[in-house]
Coordinates of C-alpha atoms and ligand atoms in Angstrom, one line a residue:
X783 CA 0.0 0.0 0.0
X784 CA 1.7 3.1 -1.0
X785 CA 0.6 6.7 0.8
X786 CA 2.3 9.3 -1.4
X787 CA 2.9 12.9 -0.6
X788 CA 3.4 15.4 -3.4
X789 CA 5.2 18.6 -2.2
X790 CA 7.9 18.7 0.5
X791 CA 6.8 22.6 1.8
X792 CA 4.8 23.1 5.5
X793 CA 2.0 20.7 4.2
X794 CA 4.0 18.2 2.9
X795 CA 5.9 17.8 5.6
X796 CA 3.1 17.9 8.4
X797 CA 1.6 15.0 6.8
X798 CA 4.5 12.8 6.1
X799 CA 4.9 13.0 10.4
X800 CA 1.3 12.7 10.5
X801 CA 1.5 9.5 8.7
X802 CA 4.3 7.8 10.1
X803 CA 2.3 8.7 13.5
X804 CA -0.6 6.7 12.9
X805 CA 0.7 4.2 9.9
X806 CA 1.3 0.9 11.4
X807 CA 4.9 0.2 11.2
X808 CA 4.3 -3.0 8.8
X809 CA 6.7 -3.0 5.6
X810 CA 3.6 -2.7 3.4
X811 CA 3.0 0.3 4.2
X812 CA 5.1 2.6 2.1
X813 CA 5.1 6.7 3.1
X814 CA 7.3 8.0 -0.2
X815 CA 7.0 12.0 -0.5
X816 CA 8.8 13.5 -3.9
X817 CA 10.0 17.3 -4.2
X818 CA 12.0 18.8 -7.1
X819 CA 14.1 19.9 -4.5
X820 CA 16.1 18.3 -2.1
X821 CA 15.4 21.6 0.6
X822 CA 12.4 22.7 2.3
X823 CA 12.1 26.7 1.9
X824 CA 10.4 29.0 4.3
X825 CA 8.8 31.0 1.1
X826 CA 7.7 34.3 3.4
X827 CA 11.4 34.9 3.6
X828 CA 12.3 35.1 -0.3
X829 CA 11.4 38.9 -0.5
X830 CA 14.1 39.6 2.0
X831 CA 16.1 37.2 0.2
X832 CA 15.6 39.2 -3.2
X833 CA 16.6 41.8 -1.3
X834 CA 19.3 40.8 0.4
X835 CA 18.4 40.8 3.9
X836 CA 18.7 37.3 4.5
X837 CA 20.9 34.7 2.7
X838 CA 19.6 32.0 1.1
X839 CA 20.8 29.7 3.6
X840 CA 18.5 30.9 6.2
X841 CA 15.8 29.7 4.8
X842 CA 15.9 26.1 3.7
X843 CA 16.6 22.9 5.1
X844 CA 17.1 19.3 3.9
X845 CA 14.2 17.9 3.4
X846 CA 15.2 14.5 4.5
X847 CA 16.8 16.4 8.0
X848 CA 12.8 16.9 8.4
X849 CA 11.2 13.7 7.4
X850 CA 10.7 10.5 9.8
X851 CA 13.5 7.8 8.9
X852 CA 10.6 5.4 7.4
X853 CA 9.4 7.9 4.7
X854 CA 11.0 7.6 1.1
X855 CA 11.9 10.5 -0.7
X856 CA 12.2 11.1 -4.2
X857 CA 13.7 14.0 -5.7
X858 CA 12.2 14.4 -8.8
X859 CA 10.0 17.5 -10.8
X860 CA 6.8 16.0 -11.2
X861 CA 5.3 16.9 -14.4
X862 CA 1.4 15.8 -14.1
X863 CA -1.0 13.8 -11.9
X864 CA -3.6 11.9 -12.5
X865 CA -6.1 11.2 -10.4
X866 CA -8.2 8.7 -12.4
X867 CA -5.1 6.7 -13.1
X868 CA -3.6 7.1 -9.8
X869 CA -0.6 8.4 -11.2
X870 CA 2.5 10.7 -10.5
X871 CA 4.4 11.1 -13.6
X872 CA 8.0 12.3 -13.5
X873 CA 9.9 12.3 -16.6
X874 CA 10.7 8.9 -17.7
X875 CA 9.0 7.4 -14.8
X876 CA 6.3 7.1 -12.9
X877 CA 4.5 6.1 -9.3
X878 CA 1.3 4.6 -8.9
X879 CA -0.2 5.6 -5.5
X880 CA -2.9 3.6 -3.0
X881 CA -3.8 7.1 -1.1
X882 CA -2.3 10.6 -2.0
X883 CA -1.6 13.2 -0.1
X884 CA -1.4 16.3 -3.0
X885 CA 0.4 19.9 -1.6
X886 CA 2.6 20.8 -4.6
X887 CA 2.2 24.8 -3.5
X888 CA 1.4 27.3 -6.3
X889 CA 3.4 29.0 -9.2
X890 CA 3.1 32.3 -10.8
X891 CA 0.4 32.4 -13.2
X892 CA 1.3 34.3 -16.7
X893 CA -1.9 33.8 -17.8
X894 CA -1.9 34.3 -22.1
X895 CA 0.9 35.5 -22.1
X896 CA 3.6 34.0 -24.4
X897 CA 6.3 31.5 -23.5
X898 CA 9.1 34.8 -24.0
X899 CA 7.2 36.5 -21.8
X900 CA 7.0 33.5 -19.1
X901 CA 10.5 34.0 -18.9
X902 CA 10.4 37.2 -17.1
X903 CA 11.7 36.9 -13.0
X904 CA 8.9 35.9 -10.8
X905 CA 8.9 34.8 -7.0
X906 CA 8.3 31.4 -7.0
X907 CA 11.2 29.9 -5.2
X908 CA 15.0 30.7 -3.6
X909 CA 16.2 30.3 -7.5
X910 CA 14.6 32.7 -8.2
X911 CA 15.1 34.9 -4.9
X912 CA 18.3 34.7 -5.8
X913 CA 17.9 35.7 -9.7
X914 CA 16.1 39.1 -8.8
X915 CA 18.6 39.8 -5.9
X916 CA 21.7 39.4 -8.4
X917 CA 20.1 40.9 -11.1
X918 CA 18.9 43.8 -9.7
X919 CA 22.2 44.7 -8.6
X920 CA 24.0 44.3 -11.6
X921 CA 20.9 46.2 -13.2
X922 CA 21.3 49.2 -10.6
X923 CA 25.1 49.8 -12.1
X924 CA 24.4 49.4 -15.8
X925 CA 22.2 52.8 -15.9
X926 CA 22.0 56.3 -14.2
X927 CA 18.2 56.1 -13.1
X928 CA 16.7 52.5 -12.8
X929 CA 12.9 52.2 -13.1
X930 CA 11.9 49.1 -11.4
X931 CA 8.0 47.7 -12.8
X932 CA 6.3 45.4 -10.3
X933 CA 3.4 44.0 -11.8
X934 CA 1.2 43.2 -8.7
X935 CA 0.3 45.0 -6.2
X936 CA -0.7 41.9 -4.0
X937 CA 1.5 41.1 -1.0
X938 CA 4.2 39.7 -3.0
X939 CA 4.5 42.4 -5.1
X940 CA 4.2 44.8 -2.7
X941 CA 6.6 43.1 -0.6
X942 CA 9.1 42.5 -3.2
X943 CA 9.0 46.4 -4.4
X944 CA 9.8 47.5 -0.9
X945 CA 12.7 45.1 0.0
X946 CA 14.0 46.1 -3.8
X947 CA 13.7 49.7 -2.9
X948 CA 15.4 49.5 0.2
X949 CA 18.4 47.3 -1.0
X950 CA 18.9 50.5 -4.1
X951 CA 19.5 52.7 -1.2
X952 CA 21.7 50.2 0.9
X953 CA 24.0 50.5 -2.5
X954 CA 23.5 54.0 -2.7
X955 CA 21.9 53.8 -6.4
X956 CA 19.1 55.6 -7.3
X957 CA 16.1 54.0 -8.9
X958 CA 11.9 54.7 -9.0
X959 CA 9.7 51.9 -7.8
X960 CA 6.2 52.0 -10.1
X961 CA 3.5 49.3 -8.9
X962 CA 0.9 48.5 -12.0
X963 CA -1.9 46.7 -10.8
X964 CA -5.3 45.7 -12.9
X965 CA -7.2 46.6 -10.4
X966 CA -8.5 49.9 -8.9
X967 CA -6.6 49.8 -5.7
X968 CA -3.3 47.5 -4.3
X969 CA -3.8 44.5 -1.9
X970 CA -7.6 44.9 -2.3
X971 CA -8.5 41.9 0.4
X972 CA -7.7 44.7 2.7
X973 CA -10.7 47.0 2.3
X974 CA -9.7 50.5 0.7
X975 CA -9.3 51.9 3.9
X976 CA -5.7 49.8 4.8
X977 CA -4.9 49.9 1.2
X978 CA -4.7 53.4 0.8
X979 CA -2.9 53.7 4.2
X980 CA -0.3 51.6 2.5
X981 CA -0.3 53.6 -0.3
X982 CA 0.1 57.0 1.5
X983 CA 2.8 55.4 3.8
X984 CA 4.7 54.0 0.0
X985 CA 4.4 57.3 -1.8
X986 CA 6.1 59.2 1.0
X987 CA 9.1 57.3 0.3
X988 CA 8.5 57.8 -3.1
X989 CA 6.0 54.7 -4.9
X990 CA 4.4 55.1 -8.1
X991 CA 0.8 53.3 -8.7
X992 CA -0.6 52.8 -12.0
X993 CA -3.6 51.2 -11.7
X994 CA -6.5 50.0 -14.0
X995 CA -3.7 48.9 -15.7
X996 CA -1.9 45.8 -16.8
X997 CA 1.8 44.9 -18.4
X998 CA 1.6 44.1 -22.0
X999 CA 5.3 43.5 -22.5
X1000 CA 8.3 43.7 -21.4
X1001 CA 11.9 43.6 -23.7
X1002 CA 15.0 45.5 -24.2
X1003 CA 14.3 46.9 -20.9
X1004 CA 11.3 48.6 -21.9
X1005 CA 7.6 47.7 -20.2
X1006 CA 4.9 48.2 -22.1
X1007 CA 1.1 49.4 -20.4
X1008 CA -1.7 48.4 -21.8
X1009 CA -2.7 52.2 -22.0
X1010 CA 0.3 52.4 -25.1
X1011 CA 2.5 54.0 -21.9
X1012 CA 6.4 52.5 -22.4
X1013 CA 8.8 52.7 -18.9
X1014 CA 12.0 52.8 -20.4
X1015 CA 15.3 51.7 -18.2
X1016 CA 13.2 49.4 -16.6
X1017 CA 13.8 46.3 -14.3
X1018 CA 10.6 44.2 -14.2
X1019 CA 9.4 41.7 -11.8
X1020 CA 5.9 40.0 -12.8
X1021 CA 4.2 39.2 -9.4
X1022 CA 0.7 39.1 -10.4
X1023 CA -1.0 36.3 -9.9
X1024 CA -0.4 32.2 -8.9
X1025 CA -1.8 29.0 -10.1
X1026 CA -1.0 25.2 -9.4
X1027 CA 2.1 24.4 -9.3
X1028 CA 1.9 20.8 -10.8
X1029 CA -1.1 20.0 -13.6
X1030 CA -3.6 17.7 -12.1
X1031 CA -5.7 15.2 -14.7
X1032 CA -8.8 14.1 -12.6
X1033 CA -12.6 14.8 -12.5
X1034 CA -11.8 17.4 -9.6
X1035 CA -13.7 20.6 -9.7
X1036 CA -10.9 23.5 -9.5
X1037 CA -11.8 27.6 -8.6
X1038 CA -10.7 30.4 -10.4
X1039 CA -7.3 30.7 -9.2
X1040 CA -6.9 26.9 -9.6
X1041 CA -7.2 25.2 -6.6
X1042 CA -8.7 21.8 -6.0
X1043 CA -12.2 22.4 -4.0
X1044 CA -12.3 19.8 -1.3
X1045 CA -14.6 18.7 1.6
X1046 CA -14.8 19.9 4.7
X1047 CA -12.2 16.6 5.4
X1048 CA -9.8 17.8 2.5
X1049 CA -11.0 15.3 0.5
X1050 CA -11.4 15.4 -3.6
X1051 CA -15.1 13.8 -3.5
X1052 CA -14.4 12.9 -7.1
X1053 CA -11.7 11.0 -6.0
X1054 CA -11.6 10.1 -2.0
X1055 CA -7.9 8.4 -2.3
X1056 CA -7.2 12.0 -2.5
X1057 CA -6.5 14.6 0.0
X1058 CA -5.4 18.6 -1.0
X1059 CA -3.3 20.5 1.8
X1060 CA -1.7 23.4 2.5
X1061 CA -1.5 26.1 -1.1
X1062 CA -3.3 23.8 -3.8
X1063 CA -6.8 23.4 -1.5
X1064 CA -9.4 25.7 -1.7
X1065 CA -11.2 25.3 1.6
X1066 CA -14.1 27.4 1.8
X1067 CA -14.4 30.1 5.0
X1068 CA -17.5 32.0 4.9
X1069 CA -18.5 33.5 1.5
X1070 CA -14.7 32.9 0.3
X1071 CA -12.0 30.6 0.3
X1072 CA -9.4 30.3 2.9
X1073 CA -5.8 32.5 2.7
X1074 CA -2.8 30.7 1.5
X1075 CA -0.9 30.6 4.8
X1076 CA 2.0 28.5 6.2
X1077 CA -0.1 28.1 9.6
X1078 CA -3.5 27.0 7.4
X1079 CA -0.6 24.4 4.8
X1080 CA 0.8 23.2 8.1
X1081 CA -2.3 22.2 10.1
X1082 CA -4.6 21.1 7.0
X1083 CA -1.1 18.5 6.4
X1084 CA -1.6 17.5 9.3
X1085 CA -5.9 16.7 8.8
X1086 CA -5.3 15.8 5.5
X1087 CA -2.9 12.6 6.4
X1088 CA -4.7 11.7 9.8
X1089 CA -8.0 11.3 7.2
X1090 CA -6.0 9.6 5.1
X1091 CA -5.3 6.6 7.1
X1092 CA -8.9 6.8 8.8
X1093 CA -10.6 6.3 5.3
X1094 CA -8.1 3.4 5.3
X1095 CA -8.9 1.9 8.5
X1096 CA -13.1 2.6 8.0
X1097 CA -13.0 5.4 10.6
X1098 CA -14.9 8.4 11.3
X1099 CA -13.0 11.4 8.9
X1100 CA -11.9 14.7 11.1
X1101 CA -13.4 18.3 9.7
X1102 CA -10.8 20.8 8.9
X1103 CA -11.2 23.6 11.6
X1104 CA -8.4 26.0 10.9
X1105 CA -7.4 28.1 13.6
X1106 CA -6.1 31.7 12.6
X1107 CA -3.5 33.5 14.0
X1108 CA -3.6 36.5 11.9
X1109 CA -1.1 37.9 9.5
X1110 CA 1.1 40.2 8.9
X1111 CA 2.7 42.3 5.3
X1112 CA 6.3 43.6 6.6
X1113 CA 6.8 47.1 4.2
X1114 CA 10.5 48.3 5.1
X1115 CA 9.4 50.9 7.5
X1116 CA 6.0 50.2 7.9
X1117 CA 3.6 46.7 8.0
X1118 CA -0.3 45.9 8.0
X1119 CA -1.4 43.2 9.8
X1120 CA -3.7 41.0 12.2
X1121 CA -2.9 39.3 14.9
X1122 CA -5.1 37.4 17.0
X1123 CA -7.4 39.1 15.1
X1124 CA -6.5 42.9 16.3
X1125 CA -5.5 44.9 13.1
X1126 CA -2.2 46.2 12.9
X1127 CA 0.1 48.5 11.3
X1128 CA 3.1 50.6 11.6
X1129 CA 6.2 49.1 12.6
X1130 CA 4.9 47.1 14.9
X1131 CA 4.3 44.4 12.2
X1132 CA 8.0 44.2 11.1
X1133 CA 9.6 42.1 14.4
X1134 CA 6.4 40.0 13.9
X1135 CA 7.1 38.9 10.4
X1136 CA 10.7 38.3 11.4
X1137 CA 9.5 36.4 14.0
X1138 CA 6.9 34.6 12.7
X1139 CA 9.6 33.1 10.0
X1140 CA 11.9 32.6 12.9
X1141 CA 9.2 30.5 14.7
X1142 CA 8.7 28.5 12.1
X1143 CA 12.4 28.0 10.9
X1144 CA 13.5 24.4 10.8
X1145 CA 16.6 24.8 13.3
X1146 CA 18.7 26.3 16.0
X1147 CA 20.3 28.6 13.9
X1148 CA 17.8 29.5 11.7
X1149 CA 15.9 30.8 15.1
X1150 CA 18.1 33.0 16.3
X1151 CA 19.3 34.3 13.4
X1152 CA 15.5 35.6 12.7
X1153 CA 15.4 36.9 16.3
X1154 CA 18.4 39.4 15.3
X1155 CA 16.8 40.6 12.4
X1156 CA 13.6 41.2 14.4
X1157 CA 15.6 43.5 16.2
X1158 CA 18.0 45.0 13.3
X1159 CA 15.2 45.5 10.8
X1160 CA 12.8 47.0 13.6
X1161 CA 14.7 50.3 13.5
X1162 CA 15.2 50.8 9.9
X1163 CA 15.0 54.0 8.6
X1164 CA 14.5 55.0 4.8
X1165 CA 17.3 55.9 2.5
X1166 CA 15.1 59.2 1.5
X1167 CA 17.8 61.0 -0.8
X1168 CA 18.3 57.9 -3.1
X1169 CA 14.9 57.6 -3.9
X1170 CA 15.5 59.5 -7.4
X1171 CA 12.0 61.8 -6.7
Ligands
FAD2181 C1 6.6 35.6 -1.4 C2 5.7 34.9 -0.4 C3 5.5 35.5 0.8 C4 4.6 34.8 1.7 N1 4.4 35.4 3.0 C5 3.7 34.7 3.8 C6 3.5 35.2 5.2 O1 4.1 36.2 5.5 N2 2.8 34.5 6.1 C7 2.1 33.3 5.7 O2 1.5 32.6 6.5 N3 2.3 32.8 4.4 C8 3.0 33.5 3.5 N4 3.1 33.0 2.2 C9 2.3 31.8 1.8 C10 3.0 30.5 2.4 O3 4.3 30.5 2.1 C11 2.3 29.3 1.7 O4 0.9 29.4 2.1 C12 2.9 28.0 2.2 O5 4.2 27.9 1.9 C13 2.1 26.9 1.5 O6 2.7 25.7 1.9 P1 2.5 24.4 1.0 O7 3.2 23.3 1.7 O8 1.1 24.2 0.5 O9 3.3 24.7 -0.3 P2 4.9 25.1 -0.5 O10 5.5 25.7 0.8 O11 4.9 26.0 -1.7 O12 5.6 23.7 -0.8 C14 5.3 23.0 -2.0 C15 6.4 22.1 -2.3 O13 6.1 21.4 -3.5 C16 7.3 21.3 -4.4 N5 6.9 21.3 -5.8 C17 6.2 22.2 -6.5 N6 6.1 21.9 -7.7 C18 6.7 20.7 -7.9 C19 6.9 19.8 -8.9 N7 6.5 20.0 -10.2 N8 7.5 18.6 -8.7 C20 8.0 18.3 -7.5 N9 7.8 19.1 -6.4 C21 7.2 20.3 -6.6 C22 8.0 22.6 -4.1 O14 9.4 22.4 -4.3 C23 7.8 22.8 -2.6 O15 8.8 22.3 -1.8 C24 4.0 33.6 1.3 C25 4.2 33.0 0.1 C26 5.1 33.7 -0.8 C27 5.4 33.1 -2.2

C-alpha cells in the first residue's frame, strides 16, 4: 500500500509526520514523498532574500533532515498527476499511489501570455530569490536612473517592491519603484481603507501606482502598459498572480485561481484516495475561500494525512477547523497586519514577520538568526535622498 505525498513545503511535511504517527509500522506500508528539490524553503522569507536581507541559507533545510526515517523521498519535478489513473508522472517514470496526499504549493500564473514573456523573473522559489537579488544589482550599475516595474500589487509584489527599494539605497543607487496593478486599488483583500494607508505610507518614500492597468510587454528593458504608456530603463518583476504548481488530470472541480475544492475533510469527493493540503486546496471560509498561509498548509497536512489513514482503517474522517492567527505584510518601515485578530500596522508588524519566519524555521540557527533581524530590521529608517524623486 503506497501513501504518497506530493510537495515537501509546510503541508508536505506535516503529513509525512502525521502518517508515520498513525501508519502501522508494517513493511507494506510505504510513506514515499517527492520534491524537485532536495530543501524545504520557508517561502515568506524570499522577499528579504531578493533583497538581500537574509541569505539563502537561512531559509531552507534538507528535506530528509525533516522527514521520519521510514518515509521515502524522491527528488524528482513532477510533471502531471492523474487522479483517475492514480498516477504521478516524472519524466521517464512514474509512481502509482494507493492514497495521496497532493500539496505541490502554487506558481506564478502568466496567464496568455507568451512563452518569452513566461521568462520574465517571478517569485516562485530561492532560485529565483536569488535571480532578482543578483540581477537587480548588476541592473542598478548598468544605468543612471533604474525604473523598477512590479506588476502586482498583492502582497508579493508589494513586498518585493519594498525590500527592492530599500536594498537601491543600501547600495547608494538611485532608482523609481512603479507598482501597475489591474485593479483599482493595491492588496484589495484589505478594504480601501488599509490599502490606501499603504499607499500614502509608499508614496512618501517615493512609490508610483498605475492602476486599472496591466503589463503588455516587457523587452530590451522597456515595459509596455496596456494604455500604449512605455517605462524605459526598466527592471521588471511580474508578481501578479499564482496557479497550481503541478497540472492535475482528474474529475476534480478546480476555482478560479486553480485550486482543487475539497470537503470539509480535504477530500477530492471525485476522487476520496485524495487529499489537497496546504497552497493547492481551496477550503471554503465563509462567502470565500481560505488564505494561503503557512499556519493553514501546516495544520490542513496535518488533517489531510490523519483522514487519510482513517478512510483506510473505515474510521470516522476529522473536519478541517483551521485556527487563525492572523497575519502580517512587513513594508521596510512600515507593515499591516492581524494578529489574534486585532488589526495592525506601523512598525509594529515588522519584528512579527521576522518572528513569525523565525518560529517556524527548521533549526537552532535558523531561530536565532530571525530573532536578530527582528531587532535590526525594527529600527530601519528610509534611505530618503536615493529615492530618485
Ligand atoms: C513571497 C511569499 C510570501 C509569503 N508570505 C507569507 C507570510 O508572511 N505568512 C504566511 O502565513 N504565508 C505566506 N506565504 C504563503 C505561504 O508561504 C504558503 O501558504 C505556504 O508555503 C504553503 O505551503 P504548501 O506546503 O502548500 O506549499 P509550498 O510551501 O509551496 O511547498 C510546495 C512544495 O512542492 C514542491 N513542488 C512544487 N512543484 C513541484 C513539482 N513540479 N515537482 C515536485 N515538487 C514540486 C516545491 O518544491 C515545494 O517544496 C507567502 C508566500 C510567498 C510566495
Amino acid at each position: 500500500m503506497v501513501f504518497a505525498i506530493l510537495g515537501g513545503g509546510f503541508a508536505g511535511l506535516a503529513a509525512a509526520r502525521e502518517l508515520d504517527k498513525r501508519l502501522p509500522k508494517k513493511p507494506s506500508y510505504e510513506i514515499v514523498l517527492i520534491d524537485r528539490h532536495s530543501y524545504t524553503t520557508m517561502l515568506p522569507s524570499l522577499p528579504d532574500v531578493a533583497g538581500r536581507r537574509v541569505e539563502p541559507d537561512r531559509v531552507k533545510e534538507a528535506i530528509t533532515s525533516q522527514l521520519p526515517k521510514r518515509v521515502r523521498f524522491i527528488k524528482e519535478a513532477v510533471e502531471y498527476v492523474d487522479f483517475s489513473t492514480r498516477t504521478i508522472q516524472m519524466g521517464d517514470t512514474e509512481l502509482v499511489y494507493d492514497q495521496l496526499i497532493f500539496a505541490p504549493g502554487s506558481r506564478a500564473n502568466f496567464y496568455n501570455h507568451s512563452a518569452q514573456f513566461q521568462k520574465n523573473l517571478k517569485l516562485d522559489n530561492l532560485d529565483d530569490a536569488i535571480m532578482i537579488r543578483d540581477s537587480f544589482a548588476r541592473a542598478l550599475f548598468n544605468v543612471e536612473h533604474l525604473n523598477v516595474v512590479i506588476s502586482g500589487g498583492g502582497f508579493t509584489g508589494m513586498e518585493v517592491a519594498s525590500n527592492l527599494y530599500r536594498y537601491a539605497g543600501f547600495l547608494e543607487r538611485s532608482c523609481s519603484i512603479y507598482v501597475v496593478d489591474r485593479n483599482r486599488t493595491i492588496l484589495p483583500a484589505l478594504g480601501d481603507k488599509r490599502s490606501n494607508y499603504i499607499m500614502e505610507q509608499m508614496s512618501r518614500l517615493g512609490f508610483q501606482f498605475i492602476l486599472d492597468t496591466e503589463v503588455s510587454d516587457y523587452a530590451d528593458q522597456t515595459v509596455v502598459l496596456n494604455t500604449g504608456e512605455k517605462i524605459h530603463d526598466a527592471f521588471f518583476v511580474w508578481c501578479s498572480g499564482v496557479k497550481l504548481a503541478i497540472p492535475a488530470r482528474g474529475h476534480q472541480q478546480q476555482i478560479r485561481d486553480d485550486r482543487i475544492i475539497v470537503d470539509s475533510f480535504l477530500r477530492i469527493p471525485e476522487h476520496p484516495e485524495v487529499f489537497v493540503a496546504g497552497d493547492a486546496a481551496a477550503v471554503k471560509a465563509g462567502d470565500t475561500y481560505l488564505r494561503r498561509a503557512v499556519n493553514f498548509a501546516a495544520m490542513s497536512g496535518k488533517i489531510a494525512a490523519r483522514n487519510a489513514v482513517a478512510a483506510l482503517q473505515g474510521k470516522n474522517l476529522k473536519r478541517f477547523k483551521p485556527i487563525d492567527l492572523g497575519w502580517v505584510i512587513p513594508l521596510y518601515t512600515t507593515s499591516v497586519g492581524e494578529a489574534f485578530g486585532m488589526k495592525t500596522q506601523g512598525r509594529i508588524g515588522i519584528p512579527l514577520h521576522y518572528l513569525m519566519c523565525g518560529i517556524k524555521n527548521y533549526n537552532a540557527k535558523n531561530i536565532s538568526s530571525y530573532a536578530g533581524y527582528a531587532i535590526k530590521f525594527s529600527f530601519a529608517r528610509p534611505f530618503r535622498k536615493y529615492t530618485g524623486d
